[in-house]
Amino acid sequence: MDTMNHIAILPILVPLAGVIANLVMGDLKSNKLLRLNVAFSIILVLVSILLIVALAQGDGTAAAVYSLGNWPIPFGIVLVADRLAALMVLVTSILALAALLFASARWYNRGTNFFPLFHALTMGLNGAFLTGDLFNLFVFFELLLAASYGLVLHGGGRNRVKAALHYIAINLVASFLFLIGVALIYGTTGTLNMADIVRAAPLIAPENRGLFEAGAAVLGVAFLIKAGAWPLHFWLPNTYSAAAPPVAALFAVMTKVGFYAILRLWTLIFANGQPEEFAFGQASLLAIGFCTVAYGSIGALSSKALDRLASYLILVSAGTLLLAVGYDAPSVTTGALFYVVVATLAAGALFLLKDVIDQTLPAEAQVLAVSLEFYGDEDEQLDEDEEVSPTTPAAATVISWCFAVAALVMAGLPPLSGFLAKFVMISGAINTGETPTAATWVFTATLIVSGLFVLIAMVRNGINIFWTSLPDGAVRIRMLELVPIVGLLGLCVVMSIAAGPALGFLADTAAGLHNPASYVTSVLGSGAAP
Amino acid sequence: MPTELALTLIWSLPFLAAVIAMAMPAGARNGEAWLAGTVAAVGLVLTILLFPQVADGGVVHSTITWMPAYGLDLAFRMDGLAWLFCVLVTFIGLLVVLYARYYMSPKDPIARFYALFLAFMGAMLGLVMSGNIIQLAIFWELTSLVSFLLIGYWYHRSDARDGARMALVITGTGGLALFVAMMLIGHIVGSYDIDVVLASGRLIAEHPLYPVTLILFLLAAFTKSAQFPFQFWLPNAMTAPTPVSAYLHSATMVKAGVFLMTRFWPVMAGTDMWFWIVTYGGLATLLFGAYAALFQRDLKGLLAYSTISHLGLITTLLGMGTPLAAVAAIFHIANHATFKASLFMAVGIIDHETGTRDVRKLSGLRRSMPFTATLAIIASGAMAGVPLLNGFLSKEMFFTETAIYDPNVFVNLSLPIVATLAGMLSVAYSIKFVHGVFFGPEPTGLEKTPHEPPALMRRPIELLVLACLAVGIIPGITIGPYLAAAVVSVLGGDTPYYSLSVWHGFNLPLIMSIIALLGGVAIYVPYYRRLRGIDGDPLLRGLRGQRIFERLLITATNRWARKMVSVFGTQRLQPQIFIVVLLALAAGVGAGWARMGNLPLPSSFDPVLGLVWIVGGVSALAAAWQAKFHRLAAMILMGGAGLATCITFAWFSAPDLALTQLLAEIATTVLILLGLRWLPKRLPVPEDISIGMRLRRYRDVILAAAVGLGTGLASYAIMTRQAPEGISEFFLANAYTEGGGTNVVNVMLVDFRGFDTLGEITVLGVVALTVFGLLRRFRPAPDSADRPEQQRVQADFAEAQGSANVAADFLRIPALIMNWMFPVVMTVAIYMFLRGHDLPGGGFIAGIVMSLGFILQYMAGGTRWVEDRLRILPVLWIGWGLLIALLTGLGAMALGFPFLTSAFAYADIPLIGKVPMATALLFDLGVFALVVGATVLMLIALAHQSIRRPKPASTPQPRKREGLDTWN
């Protein structure tokens, strides 16, 4: 077992060590505690970078296969760090670092045990991305959910508790469905290793095929709940907008776990290259994706407050990703992978930004968004004719630029990475076949129109915040809170500039995804033969 | 200088300068102006220097690699058309910079103005020089975005905000349409390279995707160039500072639409669809704009509608599809930019010097501002199409084209008639502008005394008017070669012969011009008093695009969107869970229904087990039934269901599972019971027996039964059928030889799938922390703060009997026994732990046993009593438990094996005997510590409720979250 493979487990072990360190050394002075946790987060980012760099050396199908307990595959649990997993781990780690820095400013001590829960959530996320075992996936889902329950409650208050209890209830049901799905799949294939399931799936006895697909469908419902798909996502806007901002920021990657699981398992088992009778679920994915985008965009239009708007944007991106998965073409998947990175980072930044804006704005500003438009603002008539623009304080300028960048990325407007992602997805869809099909038109129209809706919603909120509500005089912002936001959005900008190489990497990743045989070989071929 | 560098500098310098301008100090007016002016001048010079290379249809390129795999690179190309636009953008940009230096107030945050101005210049240059059609869409959208910020520059004014938003929504929509259109063109042609596209001949126009491509394409062009029916955003954009209006909304940005149509004219024009939409869209705009301009009292409004009208003229020309019309269109683009920019600046001066732009308040300014008046009059003459001015030439060409015979009677008549009519109107509004502002009596009631502006502020207008004259009088020399270059770049080999001379003889177009001039006078003279007072045209005043748009936007976003969100979504938990369960059922049944295979009845049936199951099932049903109002009963019933599961496990020879289930069942029941004590009492309300409620309950029952049936059937099928050849055989075969234990379940937990266990114990620890965090903040509700009813009754009874302090002795005897049991429980826990690897037991079971010991102590002695004697520090137990497990795994890694690889040996411990000492045992120790810690932490969280003060009697109002109330 070479070193590269050992790296594969570190993104799980580093946060675990973080959890332990916080529990064992819980009575540290606050600045030492902060330094300790930031250190863990930085190490995690470094480890993730190391992993992805190691994988980028090989071709698109390279994967680090790590057999836990050194048991022969497929009997023991196996971690499979391929490019997709490594990418998601990196996004998670970066977002986690940003959220953790942000929380260090003041949010961390609004409740107990923020840091251990936070690290546990990252551990769960990374584990879910890395594992190659269906039941182990369940375990990590449980871990990230358990930690998220605690984090939603962080900060307390009636709203949070109410939203959190809804969230917990729905997700307990989802876990139950997950378990039923896994049980049916295990019962019909006799194995839990994902690659081994791919191997076993065509061999399932005909009378068990129905059970297997029922299991997959129920499992799919569980994933769709996590992914924020309509009509299973009504808990999401409430939960995300009620959660403490750094928590909500990290949650931006949580819906992507559902997306990841669907992308991973569906492309492995049911999509491309499977014989007709085994292909399954594509129409449902497209329909659900469409409904999710539609609902999310309309919800975004109806949102008055920025945190709610950001929550609906999460739905829009979730739906976009589901549509892209359902489209089942490597070029579209490439764009979707690009999109998942930038949309996650920008959405995270938006949740953090919302908190910074809240601190600078008078409280009533958030309500006025729509009513101002409608009724006009009478008391402003006095200086109507004065043709001198207000001077914007430097800090406010920085925030407004951050907002603008986030808005452009989320709406998918030129010239930033959100646009490039949509470009790659749509051009992939249009150029996949000889002539565009109905699915192509729906896909294109959905992406474009949702972008327009998001633009309108963001413009309205932006105007309301920066053009009507900013108080006069200098605005004070904590550097510790500004740096993560600027960092996340800066990455989105860098992704736009370095789109060429990034897309090259992602295209290889997508090609690997659409070639399940290579995944199976790299897992089953690297250990003992089954 | 190398051509590529020059091209790169032309578009990139403005962006770089924008960043610098942003960073400059607030008061640096002159610095900003110098910076912007220098950038524009450098751009202009570089462009002019490039002319020889593009003069005869030449094209220069520069490419920066960006996303080559997707055909999207930063490609810039300069041909004649791009060159003409670059000159317009940089030249007028330079003049506007100079003008703005004097126009903008010293109090304005000028850095933002110039930064945005420069960014716009860069975007516009990038747009016209785009060598890649996707990149063109990018710069297109950039101009919309920057224009939004510039229109909203005075964002404290609500009309500026509204105008900015409207402009962005309209042009942004167009930009997205353009993006799709460009991708479709790319699909048709097979490349996003504009050279390839332009060389594709009739490929696009004959492709089946042409109609949809064209619609999207024209949507973009029409929105940007304010063509009917999207014209309404432009007058509202006039809330921008005048330099912005002059630059963006007359000379450059609104020309992007016609630029686009010109650029793609060779490959997209010439079809019937193009002809009808573009020509008549343009014609409608031409007429409407001229008509509406006549009734404006705001001078900028007048110019805005005039701009719309002239853009309509250009669009009409492009629609006609003849090469000569295209020549005229390009010519008019340049002419319009010069005279309209100068007029905007003149209006800006008037506004600046008199304090108003209202034509009703202004008159006779020729006396106080003679120079400005002269300049504005000449420019207006160009706008009206007076001979010897540049506007006349292109208008004449327009008339020529409209007058060409067309076999279609409607076309043959409508084009020249509408053109002449619009010409009359434009003469009329030009006269209104000149006469209303500069002639007549001295103005009265102005805020300021009008006088000439600083000479430098007038200089840009002088230059532009000079250009109008020069082009108008000696067109062949002044504009001839440049126009030729632009025309050749568009038309290539199809370039027709055209003449730029002023006098073409006495022909039909000239007659049309004369009619227009005379007709304009005839319209204005009789009605000028009435026109002066009017605001908005009498016919279409009620039908204002702006109003419709605003209403639609508000209604759509505020009312419809909210309605949709509430119709297609829900905030309530029960419907959500219903949907989740329903969908899961539908998914499972839908996927599995057809291929379930047959389900034979079991060959044998054990009545005892059946009885156990019936008891368990009834208990579960009854628990659900009782859960709402009788929590305790429900708890007990749930215990019954759990017990049935335990018995089933034991029945099927899974003692380890049975034991675990039993202990977990006990621990959770006890903890929940402890928690129940603090829940507020739930009083049964009168039964709601409305039909709706009943139906809902039936619905829920049916769903629950269906799900239960489905799950049951699936489980039955799985359990009765031959299991597939899977991984389980391996575990049975290797548990002892490889894992060192005969208890396969335990070996699986700590070894084969130890990583799962590591995850699960982390989950348990996290859950404990969550429960602790949640309950730490809770205070008992007022009605549960008092002693429980049973204790109160007993105390009252004791008081009545006269015996004191019964409560203190409450449960004395059981408590004593519980105290004594503590060491026994501990011993059992250790025993369970050690034997775990071979016999039922293990860290998890031992942990629960141990924590039950602690629970017993708390129950017996009370929180204070226990914590006076015993400090448990459960968080540390959790931490150390995880640490031990982690270190066990890391130990293997240190030896070069994968995480959690186990090793085992036997150790001979006195009294106990031979004990397997697998590293897995160490791992199990971690599990044990964590389970103890987690359970006790939850216990403590519950127990501490009793030593807290209850909530204050008046429950504090929940803090309202702004904006949420309406939909929560």
mmCIF file of C-alpha atoms in Angstrom, chain A residues 1 6 9 12-13 16 20 23-24 66-72 74-75 77 79 110 112-113 117 120 123 133 135-136 139-140 142-143 146-147 150 153 155 158-159 166 169-170 173 177 184 186-192 207-211 213-214 217-218 221 225 230-232 234-235 238 241 277 280 295 298-299 301-302 304 307-308 312 334 363 367 370 373-374 377 380 383-384 386-390 392 397 401 408 413-415 419-420 423-424 426-427 430-431 433-434 436 441 448 452 456 459-460 463 467-468 496-497 499-500 503 507, chain B residues 22 66-67 70 72 103 105 107-109 112 134 137-138 141-142 145 148-149 152-159 161 164-165 168-169 173 176 179-180 183-184 187 192 209 212 351 357 551 553-554 557-558 561-562 564-565 568-573 576-577 579-581 583-584 587-588 591-592 595-597 711 714 717-718 721 724-728 730-731 738-739 751-753 755-756 758-760 762-763 766-767 769-770 772-774 776-777 875-876 878-880 882-883 886 890 893 896-901 958-959 961-962 964 966-968:
data_model
loop_
_atom_site.group_PDB
_atom_site.id
_atom_site.type_symbol
_atom_site.label_atom_id
_atom_site.label_comp_id
_atom_site.label_asym_id
_atom_site.label_seq_id
_atom_site.Cartn_x
_atom_site.Cartn_y
_atom_site.Cartn_z
ATOM 1 C CA MET A 1 0.000 0.000 0.000
ATOM 2 C CA HIS A 6 -2.884 6.527 2.943
ATOM 3 C CA ILE A 9 -8.181 8.286 4.654
ATOM 4 C CA ILE A 12 -11.658 11.579 7.513
ATOM 5 C CA LEU A 13 -9.093 11.170 10.261
ATOM 6 C CA LEU A 16 -11.901 13.108 13.764
ATOM 7 C CA ILE A 20 -11.201 14.439 19.847
ATOM 8 C CA LEU A 23 -13.370 17.070 23.639
ATOM 9 C CA VAL A 24 -10.205 16.130 25.471
ATOM 10 C CA TYR A 66 -7.969 1.973 0.607
ATOM 11 C CA SER A 67 -9.013 -1.258 2.202
ATOM 12 C CA LEU A 68 -9.746 -0.622 5.857
ATOM 13 C CA GLY A 69 -8.454 -3.267 8.215
ATOM 14 C CA ASN A 70 -6.550 -4.722 5.287
ATOM 15 C CA TRP A 71 -9.433 -7.069 4.539
ATOM 16 C CA PRO A 72 -9.700 -8.365 1.024
ATOM 17 C CA PRO A 74 -15.064 -6.605 -1.306
ATOM 18 C CA PHE A 75 -15.385 -8.072 2.189
ATOM 19 C CA ILE A 77 -14.896 -1.581 3.980
ATOM 20 C CA LEU A 79 -12.474 3.909 0.602
ATOM 21 C CA ARG A 110 -23.146 31.162 21.033
ATOM 22 C CA THR A 112 -21.786 24.568 23.427
ATOM 23 C CA ASN A 113 -19.413 22.327 21.533
ATOM 24 C CA LEU A 117 -19.794 19.263 15.999
ATOM 25 C CA ALA A 120 -17.779 15.911 12.967
ATOM 26 C CA MET A 123 -15.725 14.205 8.855
ATOM 27 C CA ASP A 133 -19.220 0.959 0.608
ATOM 28 C CA PHE A 135 -23.448 0.806 4.372
ATOM 29 C CA ASN A 136 -20.446 2.866 5.277
ATOM 30 C CA VAL A 139 -22.849 5.584 8.555
ATOM 31 C CA PHE A 140 -21.275 8.766 7.282
ATOM 32 C CA GLU A 142 -25.730 9.496 9.889
ATOM 33 C CA LEU A 143 -22.628 11.231 11.137
ATOM 34 C CA ALA A 146 -26.192 13.985 13.626
ATOM 35 C CA ALA A 147 -23.628 16.757 13.578
ATOM 36 C CA GLY A 150 -26.471 19.889 16.681
ATOM 37 C CA LEU A 153 -29.519 24.162 16.988
ATOM 38 C CA GLY A 155 -27.181 29.553 18.909
ATOM 39 C CA ARG A 158 -37.276 29.595 19.121
ATOM 40 C CA ASN A 159 -36.870 29.791 15.354
ATOM 41 C CA HIS A 166 -38.581 19.784 11.470
ATOM 42 C CA ALA A 169 -37.887 14.665 11.835
ATOM 43 C CA ILE A 170 -37.644 14.650 8.053
ATOM 44 C CA VAL A 173 -37.476 9.411 8.010
ATOM 45 C CA LEU A 177 -35.602 4.997 3.897
ATOM 46 C CA LEU A 184 -33.023 -4.442 -0.222
ATOM 47 C CA TYR A 186 -27.841 -6.077 0.060
ATOM 48 C CA GLY A 187 -30.568 -8.681 0.127
ATOM 49 C CA THR A 188 -30.595 -8.981 -3.629
ATOM 50 C CA THR A 189 -26.902 -8.592 -4.441
ATOM 51 C CA GLY A 190 -25.343 -9.995 -1.289
ATOM 52 C CA THR A 191 -22.739 -7.278 -1.149
ATOM 53 C CA LEU A 192 -22.262 -3.726 0.050
ATOM 54 C CA GLU A 207 -37.399 -12.486 -9.672
ATOM 55 C CA ASN A 208 -35.185 -10.290 -7.477
ATOM 56 C CA ARG A 209 -34.672 -7.586 -10.046
ATOM 57 C CA GLY A 210 -37.833 -5.814 -8.919
ATOM 58 C CA LEU A 211 -36.721 -5.839 -5.305
ATOM 59 C CA GLU A 213 -34.826 -1.647 -8.219
ATOM 60 C CA ALA A 214 -37.327 -0.936 -5.488
ATOM 61 C CA ALA A 217 -35.650 3.776 -5.852
ATOM 62 C CA VAL A 218 -36.217 4.074 -2.113
ATOM 63 C CA VAL A 221 -35.740 9.082 -2.480
ATOM 64 C CA ILE A 225 -34.295 14.462 0.306
ATOM 65 C CA TRP A 230 -38.795 19.130 -5.026
ATOM 66 C CA PRO A 231 -41.172 18.102 -3.433
ATOM 67 C CA LEU A 232 -38.957 16.750 -0.684
ATOM 68 C CA PHE A 234 -39.683 22.160 2.007
ATOM 69 C CA TRP A 235 -37.694 21.910 5.211
ATOM 70 C CA ASN A 238 -36.495 27.227 6.849
ATOM 71 C CA SER A 241 -32.157 30.470 6.909
ATOM 72 C CA GLU A 277 -33.737 -3.248 -19.398
ATOM 73 C CA PHE A 280 -33.669 3.269 -14.849
ATOM 74 C CA TYR A 295 -39.644 26.009 -7.411
ATOM 75 C CA ILE A 298 -39.834 31.198 -7.937
ATOM 76 C CA GLY A 299 -39.029 30.947 -4.260
ATOM 77 C CA LEU A 301 -38.263 35.726 -6.497
ATOM 78 C CA SER A 302 -40.635 35.653 -3.572
ATOM 79 C CA LYS A 304 -37.662 39.269 0.923
ATOM 80 C CA ASP A 307 -30.918 34.397 4.008
ATOM 81 C CA ARG A 308 -34.119 33.006 2.579
ATOM 82 C CA TYR A 312 -33.734 29.135 -2.401
ATOM 83 C CA THR A 334 -18.197 18.237 -16.759
ATOM 84 C CA ALA A 363 -32.990 45.815 11.080
ATOM 85 C CA VAL A 367 -38.474 43.892 4.952
ATOM 86 C CA VAL A 370 -40.696 44.571 -2.366
ATOM 87 C CA GLU A 373 -40.684 49.001 -5.307
ATOM 88 C CA PHE A 374 -44.400 49.011 -5.176
ATOM 89 C CA ASP A 377 -40.471 55.747 -0.876
ATOM 90 C CA GLU A 380 -36.976 60.278 -0.127
ATOM 91 C CA ASP A 383 -33.502 65.059 -2.176
ATOM 92 C CA GLU A 384 -34.859 63.634 -5.401
ATOM 93 C CA GLU A 386 -30.034 66.508 -5.893
ATOM 94 C CA GLU A 387 -27.579 65.247 -8.430
ATOM 95 C CA VAL A 388 -24.833 64.227 -6.081
ATOM 96 C CA SER A 389 -24.384 60.584 -5.340
ATOM 97 C CA PRO A 390 -23.793 59.411 -1.784
ATOM 98 C CA THR A 392 -19.941 54.820 -0.179
ATOM 99 C CA THR A 397 -17.848 48.985 -1.148
ATOM 100 C CA TRP A 401 -18.529 43.903 -4.528
ATOM 101 C CA LEU A 408 -23.112 36.879 -10.778
ATOM 102 C CA LEU A 413 -24.096 35.695 -15.601
ATOM 103 C CA PRO A 414 -20.938 36.561 -17.497
ATOM 104 C CA PRO A 415 -18.092 36.792 -17.001
ATOM 105 C CA PHE A 419 -21.658 31.520 -16.391
ATOM 106 C CA LEU A 420 -18.835 29.345 -17.643
ATOM 107 C CA PHE A 423 -21.978 27.502 -20.822
ATOM 108 C CA VAL A 424 -20.240 24.159 -20.610
ATOM 109 C CA ILE A 426 -25.642 23.938 -22.182
ATOM 110 C CA SER A 427 -23.142 23.661 -24.995
ATOM 111 C CA ILE A 430 -26.756 21.110 -27.417
ATOM 112 C CA ASN A 431 -23.771 19.474 -29.034
ATOM 113 C CA GLY A 433 -26.645 14.779 -30.242
ATOM 114 C CA GLU A 434 -26.968 15.627 -33.887
ATOM 115 C CA PRO A 436 -31.235 19.144 -29.954
ATOM 116 C CA TRP A 441 -34.592 22.577 -24.952
ATOM 117 C CA ILE A 448 -31.358 30.281 -18.675
ATOM 118 C CA LEU A 452 -32.883 35.386 -15.117
ATOM 119 C CA ILE A 456 -34.002 39.682 -10.728
ATOM 120 C CA VAL A 459 -30.807 42.739 -8.113
ATOM 121 C CA ARG A 460 -33.802 43.562 -6.030
ATOM 122 C CA ILE A 463 -30.659 47.491 -4.607
ATOM 123 C CA TRP A 467 -28.771 51.501 -2.529
ATOM 124 C CA THR A 468 -31.468 52.241 -0.041
ATOM 125 C CA SER A 496 -13.197 31.742 -13.982
ATOM 126 C CA ILE A 497 -9.711 32.709 -15.012
ATOM 127 C CA ALA A 499 -11.329 27.669 -16.285
ATOM 128 C CA GLY A 500 -9.297 25.976 -18.985
ATOM 129 C CA LEU A 503 -12.281 22.046 -16.949
ATOM 130 C CA ALA A 507 -13.613 16.573 -18.148
ATOM 131 C CA MET B 22 -11.389 52.660 -7.997
ATOM 132 C CA TRP B 66 -8.799 30.400 -22.055
ATOM 133 C CA MET B 67 -10.954 27.310 -22.490
ATOM 134 C CA TYR B 70 -14.754 24.278 -25.364
ATOM 135 C CA LEU B 72 -13.991 29.618 -25.920
ATOM 136 C CA TYR B 103 -20.277 68.251 -15.392
ATOM 137 C CA SER B 105 -20.247 67.790 -8.954
ATOM 138 C CA LYS B 107 -19.066 66.288 -4.052
ATOM 139 C CA ASP B 108 -19.804 63.198 -6.095
ATOM 140 C CA PRO B 109 -17.764 60.081 -5.360
ATOM 141 C CA ARG B 112 -16.811 55.165 -8.731
ATOM 142 C CA ILE B 134 -19.561 33.377 -26.834
ATOM 143 C CA ALA B 137 -22.171 37.424 -25.418
ATOM 144 C CA ILE B 138 -19.982 37.801 -22.343
ATOM 145 C CA GLU B 141 -23.779 41.129 -20.730
ATOM 146 C CA LEU B 142 -20.932 43.061 -19.156
ATOM 147 C CA LEU B 145 -24.191 45.138 -15.949
ATOM 148 C CA PHE B 148 -26.950 49.156 -14.640
ATOM 149 C CA LEU B 149 -24.442 50.513 -12.161
ATOM 150 C CA GLY B 152 -28.012 53.780 -10.749
ATOM 151 C CA TYR B 153 -25.086 56.066 -10.035
ATOM 152 C CA TRP B 154 -27.346 58.477 -8.188
ATOM 153 C CA TYR B 155 -28.896 55.608 -6.337
ATOM 154 C CA HIS B 156 -30.438 57.756 -3.648
ATOM 155 C CA ARG B 157 -33.039 58.706 -6.240
ATOM 156 C CA SER B 158 -35.783 56.177 -6.585
ATOM 157 C CA ASP B 159 -36.228 56.860 -10.302
ATOM 158 C CA ARG B 161 -32.940 52.755 -9.041
ATOM 159 C CA ALA B 164 -31.380 50.918 -13.559
ATOM 160 C CA ARG B 165 -33.254 47.803 -12.578
ATOM 161 C CA LEU B 168 -30.788 45.500 -16.435
ATOM 162 C CA VAL B 169 -33.761 43.175 -16.481
ATOM 163 C CA THR B 173 -32.805 39.038 -20.609
ATOM 164 C CA LEU B 176 -29.199 35.559 -21.988
ATOM 165 C CA PHE B 179 -26.022 33.564 -25.195
ATOM 166 C CA VAL B 180 -28.363 30.773 -26.284
ATOM 167 C CA MET B 183 -24.555 28.534 -28.752
ATOM 168 C CA LEU B 184 -27.079 27.502 -31.364
ATOM 169 C CA HIS B 187 -23.873 24.200 -32.956
ATOM 170 C CA TYR B 192 -17.631 29.721 -31.972
ATOM 171 C CA LEU B 209 -32.778 25.739 -36.145
ATOM 172 C CA VAL B 212 -35.447 29.839 -33.026
ATOM 173 C CA ASP B 351 -29.308 71.625 -17.299
ATOM 174 C CA ARG B 357 -34.247 70.436 -18.472
ATOM 175 C CA ARG B 551 -46.651 46.207 -12.575
ATOM 176 C CA LEU B 553 -42.615 42.533 -12.300
ATOM 177 C CA ILE B 554 -44.168 43.392 -8.977
ATOM 178 C CA THR B 557 -42.546 38.437 -8.057
ATOM 179 C CA ASN B 558 -44.617 39.531 -5.148
ATOM 180 C CA ALA B 561 -44.340 33.915 -6.852
ATOM 181 C CA ARG B 562 -45.594 33.861 -3.291
ATOM 182 C CA MET B 564 -46.810 29.552 -6.297
ATOM 183 C CA VAL B 565 -44.483 28.970 -3.388
ATOM 184 C CA PHE B 568 -46.450 24.035 -4.507
ATOM 185 C CA GLY B 569 -44.767 24.005 -1.139
ATOM 186 C CA THR B 570 -45.616 23.775 2.509
ATOM 187 C CA GLN B 571 -44.129 24.968 5.757
ATOM 188 C CA ARG B 572 -45.847 22.358 7.878
ATOM 189 C CA LEU B 573 -44.134 19.221 8.987
ATOM 190 C CA GLN B 576 -43.903 17.158 4.336
ATOM 191 C CA ILE B 577 -43.533 13.794 5.968
ATOM 192 C CA ILE B 579 -45.075 13.568 0.850
ATOM 193 C CA VAL B 580 -41.778 11.918 1.730
ATOM 194 C CA VAL B 581 -43.458 8.660 2.700
ATOM 195 C CA LEU B 583 -43.018 9.349 -2.652
ATOM 196 C CA ALA B 584 -40.923 6.597 -1.154
ATOM 197 C CA ALA B 587 -40.824 4.963 -5.928
ATOM 198 C CA GLY B 588 -40.538 1.540 -4.375
ATOM 199 C CA ALA B 591 -39.797 0.388 -9.510
ATOM 200 C CA GLY B 592 -40.456 -3.033 -8.097
ATOM 201 C CA ARG B 595 -40.805 -7.656 -11.402
ATOM 202 C CA MET B 596 -41.474 -8.894 -7.879
ATOM 203 C CA GLY B 597 -41.577 -12.570 -8.801
ATOM 204 C CA THR B 711 -42.000 -3.133 3.451
ATOM 205 C CA ALA B 714 -40.206 -6.873 0.471
ATOM 206 C CA ALA B 717 -39.341 -11.865 -0.203
ATOM 207 C CA ILE B 718 -35.765 -11.141 0.803
ATOM 208 C CA ARG B 721 -35.705 -16.476 -1.062
ATOM 209 C CA PRO B 724 -27.416 -14.441 -3.288
ATOM 210 C CA GLU B 725 -23.863 -15.581 -3.029
ATOM 211 C CA GLY B 726 -22.432 -12.682 -1.147
ATOM 212 C CA ILE B 727 -19.902 -11.539 1.356
ATOM 213 C CA SER B 728 -21.495 -13.043 4.445
ATOM 214 C CA PHE B 730 -16.543 -14.868 4.199
ATOM 215 C CA PHE B 731 -17.275 -13.440 7.618
ATOM 216 C CA GLU B 738 -8.473 -14.046 10.736
ATOM 217 C CA GLY B 739 -10.320 -11.974 13.331
ATOM 218 C CA ASP B 751 -12.753 -5.724 12.958
ATOM 219 C CA PHE B 752 -14.342 -6.583 9.617
ATOM 220 C CA ARG B 753 -16.425 -3.465 9.702
ATOM 221 C CA PHE B 755 -14.686 1.526 10.446
ATOM 222 C CA ASP B 756 -18.486 1.558 10.502
ATOM 223 C CA LEU B 758 -15.875 4.086 14.460
ATOM 224 C CA GLY B 759 -18.341 6.176 12.493
ATOM 225 C CA GLU B 760 -21.281 5.068 14.572
ATOM 226 C CA THR B 762 -18.767 9.226 16.601
ATOM 227 C CA VAL B 763 -22.441 9.590 15.745
ATOM 228 C CA VAL B 766 -22.216 13.790 18.504
ATOM 229 C CA VAL B 767 -25.808 12.995 19.370
ATOM 230 C CA LEU B 769 -23.308 16.549 22.549
ATOM 231 C CA THR B 770 -26.348 17.733 20.607
ATOM 232 C CA PHE B 772 -26.653 18.262 25.866
ATOM 233 C CA GLY B 773 -26.472 21.467 23.859
ATOM 234 C CA LEU B 774 -30.216 21.459 23.294
ATOM 235 C CA ARG B 776 -28.635 23.039 28.403
ATOM 236 C CA ARG B 777 -30.719 25.976 27.315
ATOM 237 C CA VAL B 875 -17.363 14.612 27.638
ATOM 238 C CA LEU B 876 -13.905 13.380 28.522
ATOM 239 C CA ILE B 878 -16.408 10.490 24.862
ATOM 240 C CA GLY B 879 -13.162 12.161 23.887
ATOM 241 C CA TRP B 880 -10.948 9.424 25.290
ATOM 242 C CA LEU B 882 -12.756 8.192 20.372
ATOM 243 C CA LEU B 883 -9.062 8.761 20.963
ATOM 244 C CA LEU B 886 -8.444 6.345 16.626
ATOM 245 C CA LEU B 890 -3.374 4.650 13.655
ATOM 246 C CA MET B 893 -0.830 2.681 10.003
ATOM 247 C CA GLY B 896 2.567 0.229 7.463
ATOM 248 C CA PHE B 897 -0.807 -1.464 7.379
ATOM 249 C CA PRO B 898 -4.078 0.232 6.489
ATOM 250 C CA PHE B 899 -6.041 1.990 9.174
ATOM 251 C CA LEU B 900 -7.673 -0.378 11.693
ATOM 252 C CA THR B 901 -5.777 -3.491 10.629
ATOM 253 C CA PRO B 958 -40.351 34.983 20.576
ATOM 254 C CA ARG B 959 -38.114 37.334 18.729
ATOM 255 C CA ARG B 961 -37.623 37.466 12.343
ATOM 256 C CA GLU B 962 -38.192 40.217 9.885
ATOM 257 C CA LEU B 964 -40.577 35.757 7.737
ATOM 258 C CA THR B 966 -45.895 36.480 6.401
ATOM 259 C CA TRP B 967 -45.094 33.008 5.261
ATOM 260 C CA ASN B 968 -44.426 31.135 8.385
#
